[in-house]
């Protein structure tokens, strides 16, 4: 993992305030695994902290990122033009575990937690797994749903009922009786908490990616800790850094009472 300059191939808006960016970054593309992320640095020295963005897809020399404008940094990224460069660090984090082939795996993304699930769904499909994809959106402003279709059966839930199942992803999974032996997910904390509880209650394993607020992104500041159920004799709590020990955790390790969102 090292700092590098990635050149911008394209940036386009694919849904309101959601941007799809293709970067030429051969070093990152070569190493990236599903569930990892990269840190992108602002050109403006007043904004020193990097913006962590998940790897959405990987091509031989390129990585695709899909992000929502949330503040200064993501706005700056959305305005990048073809040929400009951005300083990046990565790939960072553990990513999803490597599963044996022939398993039935349910991949779940909610809102801006959807992008990292695309590369995961592709890899699982290529590895001979049966993939069910469950995507949760607020409303009809869908994005990336068509890209998943090549990798598994896609189910859509919307909060307002405008497309697909009216309700959340857990309700959809329950209604459709989708398998939850192995679930991989990324999305807002209430979704992850509900999904983990449902999966564990049905005897399955959930691997969830926590896209929490970060600062340094490289394990140095403890700005991203999450509470786990592990204890040690000294402090009696075992916090983990999402940036280096995550962002993907086995949900049974986590103490959701300590989650920040
Ligand atoms: C591992 C990981 C993967 C992520 N992947 C994606 C993705 O694929 N697509 C996407 O749209 N968003 C993703 N996010 C959230 C994204 O990092 C924030 O929306 C972004 O950092 C906001 O920066 P900003 O300057 O636009 O907003 P501001 O609010 O101005 O940011 C101020 C500071 O807070 C940090 N910050 C603010 N919100 C978040 C947040 N939710 N998570 C982490 N740091 C935050 C910023 O990095 C920055 O240092 C991810 C976050 C994490 C931790
Ligand atoms: S963001 Fe600094 S330790 Fe994780």
mmCIF file of C-alpha atoms and ligand atoms in Angstrom:
data_model
loop_
_atom_site.group_PDB
_atom_site.id
_atom_site.type_symbol
_atom_site.label_atom_id
_atom_site.label_comp_id
_atom_site.label_asym_id
_atom_site.label_seq_id
_atom_site.Cartn_x
_atom_site.Cartn_y
_atom_site.Cartn_z
ATOM 1 C CA UNK A 1 0.000 0.000 0.000
ATOM 2 C CA UNK A 2 1.509 3.310 -1.044
ATOM 3 C CA UNK A 3 0.584 6.848 -2.045
ATOM 4 C CA UNK A 4 0.205 7.346 -5.771
ATOM 5 C CA UNK A 5 -1.309 9.694 -8.315
ATOM 6 C CA UNK A 6 -4.308 8.207 -10.096
ATOM 7 C CA UNK A 7 -5.533 9.807 -13.293
ATOM 8 C CA UNK A 8 -9.198 10.464 -13.804
ATOM 9 C CA UNK A 9 -10.642 8.684 -16.834
ATOM 10 C CA UNK A 10 -14.266 9.760 -16.331
ATOM 11 C CA UNK A 11 -16.713 11.125 -13.760
ATOM 12 C CA UNK A 12 -20.460 11.103 -14.349
ATOM 13 C CA UNK A 13 -23.596 11.555 -12.314
ATOM 14 C CA UNK A 14 -25.598 8.298 -12.362
ATOM 15 C CA UNK A 15 -28.390 9.275 -9.930
ATOM 16 C CA UNK A 16 -29.102 12.522 -8.063
ATOM 17 C CA UNK A 17 -25.826 13.416 -6.210
ATOM 18 C CA UNK A 18 -24.352 9.953 -6.914
ATOM 19 C CA UNK A 19 -21.165 9.923 -9.028
ATOM 20 C CA UNK A 20 -19.392 7.153 -10.887
ATOM 21 C CA UNK A 21 -15.622 7.734 -11.204
ATOM 22 C CA UNK A 22 -13.148 5.663 -13.186
ATOM 23 C CA UNK A 23 -9.510 6.047 -12.158
ATOM 24 C CA UNK A 24 -6.418 4.720 -13.868
ATOM 25 C CA UNK A 25 -4.603 3.159 -10.914
ATOM 26 C CA UNK A 26 -2.778 -0.016 -12.023
ATOM 27 C CA UNK A 27 -1.090 -0.653 -8.655
ATOM 28 C CA UNK A 28 -4.365 -0.551 -6.737
ATOM 29 C CA UNK A 29 -6.206 -2.529 -9.435
ATOM 30 C CA UNK A 30 -3.629 -5.299 -9.199
ATOM 31 C CA UNK A 31 -3.979 -5.755 -5.439
ATOM 32 C CA UNK A 32 -7.599 -4.845 -4.675
ATOM 33 C CA UNK A 33 -9.940 -7.348 -3.051
ATOM 34 C CA UNK A 34 -13.727 -6.967 -2.601
ATOM 35 C CA UNK A 35 -14.606 -4.873 0.448
ATOM 36 C CA UNK A 36 -11.375 -2.868 0.490
ATOM 37 C CA UNK A 37 -11.327 0.898 0.083
ATOM 38 C CA UNK A 38 -8.972 3.674 -0.965
ATOM 39 C CA UNK A 39 -8.294 7.065 0.609
ATOM 40 C CA UNK A 40 -8.467 10.083 -1.698
ATOM 41 C CA UNK A 41 -6.728 13.341 -0.764
ATOM 42 C CA UNK A 42 -7.973 16.870 -1.451
ATOM 43 C CA UNK A 43 -5.922 19.331 -3.510
ATOM 44 C CA UNK A 44 -6.816 21.975 -0.915
ATOM 45 C CA UNK A 45 -4.319 21.918 1.969
ATOM 46 C CA UNK A 46 -7.045 23.197 4.318
ATOM 47 C CA UNK A 47 -8.611 19.716 3.980
ATOM 48 C CA UNK A 48 -5.846 17.391 5.114
ATOM 49 C CA UNK A 49 -7.867 14.308 5.989
ATOM 50 C CA UNK A 50 -8.483 11.789 3.249
ATOM 51 C CA UNK A 51 -11.907 10.640 2.051
ATOM 52 C CA UNK A 52 -12.314 6.861 2.245
ATOM 53 C CA UNK A 53 -14.263 5.414 -0.708
ATOM 54 C CA UNK A 54 -14.916 1.729 -1.348
ATOM 55 C CA UNK A 55 -13.653 -0.051 -4.410
ATOM 56 C CA UNK A 56 -16.757 -0.677 -6.517
ATOM 57 C CA UNK A 57 -15.165 -2.538 -9.433
ATOM 58 C CA UNK A 58 -11.742 -3.451 -10.669
ATOM 59 C CA UNK A 59 -10.448 -3.707 -14.235
ATOM 60 C CA UNK A 60 -6.889 -4.592 -15.327
ATOM 61 C CA UNK A 61 -5.480 -1.043 -14.878
ATOM 62 C CA UNK A 62 -8.485 0.798 -13.486
ATOM 63 C CA UNK A 63 -10.682 1.054 -10.412
ATOM 64 C CA UNK A 64 -14.260 2.275 -10.316
ATOM 65 C CA UNK A 65 -15.613 4.271 -7.375
ATOM 66 C CA UNK A 66 -19.234 5.288 -6.809
ATOM 67 C CA UNK A 67 -19.855 7.975 -4.221
ATOM 68 C CA UNK A 68 -22.514 10.327 -2.916
ATOM 69 C CA UNK A 69 -21.755 14.011 -2.408
ATOM 70 C CA UNK A 70 -21.659 14.387 1.372
ATOM 71 C CA UNK A 71 -19.482 17.484 1.879
ATOM 72 C CA UNK A 72 -16.410 19.329 0.607
ATOM 73 C CA UNK A 73 -14.239 16.352 -0.352
ATOM 74 C CA UNK A 74 -16.810 14.392 -2.306
ATOM 75 C CA UNK A 75 -17.979 17.597 -4.041
ATOM 76 C CA UNK A 76 -14.375 18.248 -5.116
ATOM 77 C CA UNK A 77 -14.122 14.696 -6.470
ATOM 78 C CA UNK A 78 -17.368 15.083 -8.418
ATOM 79 C CA UNK A 79 -15.889 18.117 -10.215
ATOM 80 C CA UNK A 80 -12.735 16.325 -11.401
ATOM 81 C CA UNK A 81 -12.198 16.332 -15.145
ATOM 82 C CA UNK A 82 -10.763 13.689 -17.460
ATOM 83 C CA UNK A 83 -6.947 13.757 -17.339
ATOM 84 C CA UNK A 84 -6.709 15.403 -13.903
ATOM 85 C CA UNK A 85 -5.033 13.483 -11.105
ATOM 86 C CA UNK A 86 -5.908 12.669 -7.529
ATOM 87 C CA UNK A 87 -3.591 11.484 -4.780
ATOM 88 C CA UNK A 88 -4.702 8.123 -3.463
ATOM 89 C CA UNK A 89 -3.617 5.551 -0.897
ATOM 90 C CA UNK A 90 -4.661 1.950 -1.018
ATOM 91 C CA UNK A 91 -6.040 -0.571 -1.209
ATOM 92 C CA UNK A 92 -6.799 -0.399 2.524
ATOM 93 C CA UNK A 93 -8.606 -2.733 4.927
ATOM 94 C CA UNK A 94 -9.258 -6.434 5.173
ATOM 95 C CA UNK A 95 -12.087 -6.907 2.655
ATOM 96 C CA UNK A 96 -14.602 -9.771 2.686
ATOM 97 C CA UNK A 97 -13.338 -13.278 3.438
ATOM 98 C CA UNK A 98 -12.578 -15.611 0.553
ATOM 99 C CA UNK A 99 -15.347 -18.206 0.411
ATOM 100 C CA UNK A 100 -15.130 -21.685 -1.019
ATOM 101 C CA UNK A 101 -16.939 -22.128 -4.337
ATOM 102 C CA UNK A 102 -20.400 -23.675 -4.634
ATOM 103 C CA UNK A 103 -21.897 -21.767 -1.688
ATOM 104 C CA UNK A 104 -25.150 -19.838 -1.731
ATOM 105 C CA UNK A 105 -24.320 -16.294 -0.635
ATOM 106 C CA UNK A 106 -26.691 -13.383 -0.139
ATOM 107 C CA UNK A 107 -25.098 -10.023 -0.902
ATOM 108 C CA UNK A 108 -26.869 -7.009 0.588
ATOM 109 C CA UNK A 109 -26.230 -3.311 -0.065
ATOM 110 C CA UNK A 110 -28.112 -0.350 1.345
ATOM 111 C CA UNK A 111 -27.833 3.182 -0.112
ATOM 112 C CA UNK A 112 -24.233 4.241 -0.529
ATOM 113 C CA UNK A 113 -23.245 0.835 0.872
ATOM 114 C CA UNK A 114 -24.231 -0.658 -2.498
ATOM 115 C CA UNK A 115 -21.009 0.135 -4.485
ATOM 116 C CA UNK A 116 -18.571 -2.258 -2.736
ATOM 117 C CA UNK A 117 -21.021 -5.133 -3.202
ATOM 118 C CA UNK A 118 -20.620 -5.035 -6.994
ATOM 119 C CA UNK A 119 -17.017 -6.252 -7.065
ATOM 120 C CA UNK A 120 -17.859 -8.802 -4.380
ATOM 121 C CA UNK A 121 -20.869 -10.145 -6.354
ATOM 122 C CA UNK A 122 -18.703 -10.424 -9.468
ATOM 123 C CA UNK A 123 -15.939 -12.330 -7.684
ATOM 124 C CA UNK A 124 -18.415 -14.673 -5.956
ATOM 125 C CA UNK A 125 -20.139 -15.369 -9.278
ATOM 126 C CA UNK A 126 -16.805 -15.982 -11.058
ATOM 127 C CA UNK A 127 -15.886 -18.360 -8.249
ATOM 128 C CA UNK A 128 -18.952 -20.527 -8.881
ATOM 129 C CA UNK A 129 -21.176 -19.374 -6.022
ATOM 130 C CA UNK A 130 -24.920 -18.894 -6.240
ATOM 131 C CA UNK A 131 -25.439 -15.197 -5.546
ATOM 132 C CA UNK A 132 -28.627 -13.445 -4.462
ATOM 133 C CA UNK A 133 -28.293 -9.658 -4.509
ATOM 134 C CA UNK A 134 -30.534 -7.523 -2.310
ATOM 135 C CA UNK A 135 -30.351 -3.761 -2.848
ATOM 136 C CA UNK A 136 -32.081 -1.196 -0.647
ATOM 137 C CA UNK A 137 -32.776 2.354 -1.838
ATOM 138 C CA UNK A 138 -34.709 5.299 -0.406
ATOM 139 C CA UNK A 139 -36.778 5.771 -3.562
ATOM 140 C CA UNK A 140 -36.801 5.274 -7.345
ATOM 141 C CA UNK A 141 -33.361 6.942 -7.747
ATOM 142 C CA UNK A 142 -31.773 3.533 -8.371
ATOM 143 C CA UNK A 143 -28.116 3.173 -9.303
ATOM 144 C CA UNK A 144 -25.852 0.194 -10.148
ATOM 145 C CA UNK A 145 -28.799 -2.259 -9.995
ATOM 146 C CA UNK A 146 -28.427 -3.222 -13.659
ATOM 147 C CA UNK A 147 -24.694 -3.892 -13.223
ATOM 148 C CA UNK A 148 -25.449 -6.599 -10.643
ATOM 149 C CA UNK A 149 -27.749 -8.533 -12.973
ATOM 150 C CA UNK A 150 -24.868 -10.444 -14.601
ATOM 151 C CA UNK A 151 -23.739 -11.830 -11.256
ATOM 152 C CA UNK A 152 -26.909 -13.082 -9.585
ATOM 153 C CA UNK A 153 -30.633 -12.661 -9.050
ATOM 154 C CA UNK A 154 -31.337 -9.057 -8.020
ATOM 155 C CA UNK A 155 -34.046 -8.063 -5.504
ATOM 156 C CA UNK A 156 -34.867 -4.411 -4.847
ATOM 157 C CA UNK A 157 -36.435 -2.800 -1.788
ATOM 158 C CA UNK A 158 -37.342 0.877 -1.528
ATOM 159 C CA UNK A 159 -38.318 2.788 1.603
ATOM 160 C CA UNK A 160 -41.169 4.534 -0.229
ATOM 161 C CA UNK A 161 -42.326 1.457 -2.174
ATOM 162 C CA UNK A 162 -41.816 3.146 -5.564
ATOM 163 C CA UNK A 163 -39.794 0.171 -6.899
ATOM 164 C CA UNK A 164 -39.787 -3.460 -5.775
ATOM 165 C CA UNK A 165 -40.509 -4.468 -2.191
ATOM 166 C CA UNK A 166 -41.966 -1.697 -0.001
ATOM 167 C CA UNK A 167 -39.781 -1.704 3.088
ATOM 168 C CA UNK A 168 -36.272 -2.582 4.160
ATOM 169 C CA UNK A 169 -33.886 -5.281 2.994
ATOM 170 C CA UNK A 170 -34.526 -7.514 6.018
ATOM 171 C CA UNK A 171 -38.280 -7.531 5.290
ATOM 172 C CA UNK A 172 -37.536 -8.426 1.664
ATOM 173 C CA UNK A 173 -35.186 -11.279 2.618
ATOM 174 C CA UNK A 174 -37.786 -12.640 5.042
ATOM 175 C CA UNK A 175 -40.655 -12.325 2.530
ATOM 176 C CA UNK A 176 -38.688 -13.947 -0.294
ATOM 177 C CA UNK A 177 -37.264 -16.570 2.096
ATOM 178 C CA UNK A 178 -33.759 -15.921 0.759
ATOM 179 C CA UNK A 179 -30.968 -18.042 2.225
ATOM 180 C CA UNK A 180 -29.013 -16.417 5.033
ATOM 181 C CA UNK A 181 -26.404 -19.110 5.725
ATOM 182 C CA UNK A 182 -23.818 -16.603 4.526
ATOM 183 C CA UNK A 183 -24.618 -12.915 4.179
ATOM 184 C CA UNK A 184 -22.244 -10.138 3.100
ATOM 185 C CA UNK A 185 -23.461 -6.586 3.590
ATOM 186 C CA UNK A 186 -22.648 -2.893 3.600
ATOM 187 C CA UNK A 187 -25.010 -0.052 4.415
ATOM 188 C CA UNK A 188 -26.318 2.166 7.189
ATOM 189 C CA UNK A 189 -25.853 0.935 10.757
ATOM 190 C CA UNK A 190 -29.561 0.277 11.529
ATOM 191 C CA UNK A 191 -29.736 -1.922 8.412
ATOM 192 C CA UNK A 192 -26.582 -3.829 9.366
ATOM 193 C CA UNK A 193 -27.789 -4.290 12.924
ATOM 194 C CA UNK A 194 -31.197 -5.636 11.792
ATOM 195 C CA UNK A 195 -29.629 -7.862 9.157
ATOM 196 C CA UNK A 196 -27.068 -9.271 11.597
ATOM 197 C CA UNK A 197 -29.805 -10.066 14.146
ATOM 198 C CA UNK A 198 -31.977 -11.787 11.495
ATOM 199 C CA UNK A 199 -29.033 -13.767 10.073
ATOM 200 C CA UNK A 200 -27.763 -14.899 13.461
ATOM 201 C CA UNK A 201 -31.310 -15.822 14.615
ATOM 202 C CA UNK A 202 -31.568 -18.062 11.541
ATOM 203 C CA UNK A 203 -28.251 -19.771 12.181
ATOM 204 C CA UNK A 204 -26.268 -17.906 9.537
ATOM 205 C CA UNK A 205 -23.113 -15.799 9.437
ATOM 206 C CA UNK A 206 -23.113 -12.135 8.472
ATOM 207 C CA UNK A 207 -20.000 -10.312 7.302
ATOM 208 C CA UNK A 208 -20.643 -6.604 7.453
ATOM 209 C CA UNK A 209 -18.646 -3.606 6.304
ATOM 210 C CA UNK A 210 -18.740 -0.580 8.599
ATOM 211 C CA UNK A 211 -18.396 2.658 6.656
ATOM 212 C CA UNK A 212 -17.921 4.767 9.732
ATOM 213 C CA UNK A 213 -16.478 8.229 10.043
ATOM 214 C CA UNK A 214 -12.697 8.120 9.654
ATOM 215 C CA UNK A 215 -9.825 10.526 10.076
ATOM 216 C CA UNK A 216 -6.293 9.288 9.226
ATOM 217 C CA UNK A 217 -7.489 6.114 7.476
ATOM 218 C CA UNK A 218 -4.238 4.295 8.280
ATOM 219 C CA UNK A 219 -4.567 3.100 11.871
ATOM 220 C CA UNK A 220 -2.789 5.995 13.590
ATOM 221 C CA UNK A 221 -5.479 8.131 15.255
ATOM 222 C CA UNK A 222 -8.119 5.779 16.773
ATOM 223 C CA UNK A 223 -10.742 7.985 15.135
ATOM 224 C CA UNK A 224 -12.651 5.011 13.766
ATOM 225 C CA UNK A 225 -12.932 2.513 16.592
ATOM 226 C CA UNK A 226 -15.844 0.151 17.020
ATOM 227 C CA UNK A 227 -16.600 -1.861 20.127
ATOM 228 C CA UNK A 228 -16.303 -5.644 19.929
ATOM 229 C CA UNK A 229 -17.456 -8.378 22.291
ATOM 230 C CA UNK A 230 -13.865 -9.471 22.929
ATOM 231 C CA UNK A 231 -12.408 -8.428 26.268
ATOM 232 C CA UNK A 232 -8.936 -8.315 27.671
ATOM 233 C CA UNK A 233 -7.723 -8.458 31.239
ATOM 234 C CA UNK A 234 -6.475 -4.864 31.160
ATOM 235 C CA UNK A 235 -9.215 -2.582 29.826
ATOM 236 C CA UNK A 236 -12.025 -5.160 29.704
ATOM 237 C CA UNK A 237 -13.076 -3.853 26.306
ATOM 238 C CA UNK A 238 -11.583 -4.629 22.959
ATOM 239 C CA UNK A 239 -12.009 -1.849 20.485
ATOM 240 C CA UNK A 240 -11.013 -2.382 16.879
ATOM 241 C CA UNK A 241 -9.965 0.166 14.295
ATOM 242 C CA UNK A 242 -12.327 -0.005 11.345
ATOM 243 C CA UNK A 243 -9.684 1.308 8.934
ATOM 244 C CA UNK A 244 -7.071 -1.363 9.584
ATOM 245 C CA UNK A 245 -8.839 -4.263 11.353
ATOM 246 C CA UNK A 246 -11.998 -3.769 9.250
ATOM 247 C CA UNK A 247 -13.959 -2.436 7.546
ATOM 248 C CA UNK A 248 -15.426 -5.973 7.277
ATOM 249 C CA UNK A 249 -16.296 -7.789 10.501
ATOM 250 C CA UNK A 250 -18.046 -11.017 11.379
ATOM 251 C CA UNK A 251 -21.190 -9.529 12.962
ATOM 252 C CA UNK A 252 -20.986 -11.919 15.915
ATOM 253 C CA UNK A 253 -17.717 -10.171 16.959
ATOM 254 C CA UNK A 254 -19.349 -6.754 17.269
ATOM 255 C CA UNK A 255 -21.033 -5.058 20.181
ATOM 256 C CA UNK A 256 -23.639 -2.993 18.349
ATOM 257 C CA UNK A 257 -24.324 -1.036 21.520
ATOM 258 C CA UNK A 258 -20.946 0.606 20.855
ATOM 259 C CA UNK A 259 -21.665 1.507 17.258
ATOM 260 C CA UNK A 260 -21.441 5.198 16.521
ATOM 261 C CA UNK A 261 -24.390 5.579 14.112
HETATM 262 C C1 LIG B 1 -14.427 2.313 4.581
HETATM 263 C C2 LIG B 1 -15.337 3.367 4.014
HETATM 264 C C3 LIG B 1 -15.809 3.236 2.731
HETATM 265 C C4 LIG B 1 -16.650 4.217 2.199
HETATM 266 N N1 LIG B 1 -17.101 4.039 0.932
HETATM 267 C C5 LIG B 1 -17.915 4.960 0.387
HETATM 268 C C6 LIG B 1 -18.379 4.796 -0.951
HETATM 269 O O1 LIG B 1 -18.058 3.817 -1.641
HETATM 270 N N2 LIG B 1 -19.190 5.757 -1.451
HETATM 271 C C7 LIG B 1 -19.547 6.865 -0.693
HETATM 272 O O2 LIG B 1 -20.290 7.710 -1.196
HETATM 273 N N3 LIG B 1 -19.121 7.039 0.554
HETATM 274 C C8 LIG B 1 -18.311 6.120 1.119
HETATM 275 N N4 LIG B 1 -17.860 6.306 2.394
HETATM 276 C C9 LIG B 1 -18.243 7.533 3.101
HETATM 277 C C10 LIG B 1 -17.314 8.682 2.625
HETATM 278 O O3 LIG B 1 -16.004 8.423 3.088
HETATM 279 C C11 LIG B 1 -17.789 10.029 3.193
HETATM 280 O O4 LIG B 1 -19.046 10.345 2.660
HETATM 281 C C12 LIG B 1 -16.783 11.122 2.817
HETATM 282 O O5 LIG B 1 -15.560 10.913 3.507
HETATM 283 C C13 LIG B 1 -17.337 12.478 3.175
HETATM 284 O O6 LIG B 1 -16.322 13.434 2.896
HETATM 285 P P1 LIG B 1 -16.705 14.927 2.541
HETATM 286 O O7 LIG B 1 -15.471 15.744 2.586
HETATM 287 O O8 LIG B 1 -17.492 14.974 1.286
HETATM 288 O O9 LIG B 1 -17.701 15.300 3.723
HETATM 289 P P2 LIG B 1 -17.378 16.070 5.066
HETATM 290 O O10 LIG B 1 -18.512 15.805 5.970
HETATM 291 O O11 LIG B 1 -17.019 17.476 4.732
HETATM 292 O O12 LIG B 1 -16.092 15.341 5.620
HETATM 293 C C14 LIG B 1 -15.345 15.848 6.685
HETATM 294 C C15 LIG B 1 -14.409 14.754 7.227
HETATM 295 O O13 LIG B 1 -15.180 13.708 7.814
HETATM 296 C C16 LIG B 1 -14.900 12.470 7.175
HETATM 297 N N5 LIG B 1 -16.194 11.799 6.939
HETATM 298 C C17 LIG B 1 -17.402 12.385 6.792
HETATM 299 N N6 LIG B 1 -18.376 11.460 6.624
HETATM 300 C C18 LIG B 1 -17.759 10.257 6.655
HETATM 301 C C19 LIG B 1 -18.208 8.906 6.543
HETATM 302 N N7 LIG B 1 -19.481 8.568 6.377
HETATM 303 N N8 LIG B 1 -17.284 7.940 6.585
HETATM 304 C C20 LIG B 1 -15.988 8.225 6.760
HETATM 305 N N9 LIG B 1 -15.498 9.479 6.911
HETATM 306 C C21 LIG B 1 -16.373 10.480 6.849
HETATM 307 C C22 LIG B 1 -14.254 12.831 5.856
HETATM 308 O O14 LIG B 1 -13.373 11.802 5.419
HETATM 309 C C23 LIG B 1 -13.527 14.094 6.194
HETATM 310 O O15 LIG B 1 -12.299 13.782 6.777
HETATM 311 C C24 LIG B 1 -17.025 5.358 2.969
HETATM 312 C C25 LIG B 1 -16.545 5.484 4.265
HETATM 313 C C26 LIG B 1 -15.722 4.495 4.780
HETATM 314 C C27 LIG B 1 -15.194 4.660 6.166
HETATM 315 S S1 LIG B 2 -9.100 6.490 10.930
HETATM 316 FE FE1 LIG B 2 -7.330 6.811 12.159
HETATM 317 S S2 LIG B 2 -7.127 4.894 13.190
HETATM 318 FE FE2 LIG B 2 -8.739 4.533 11.778
#
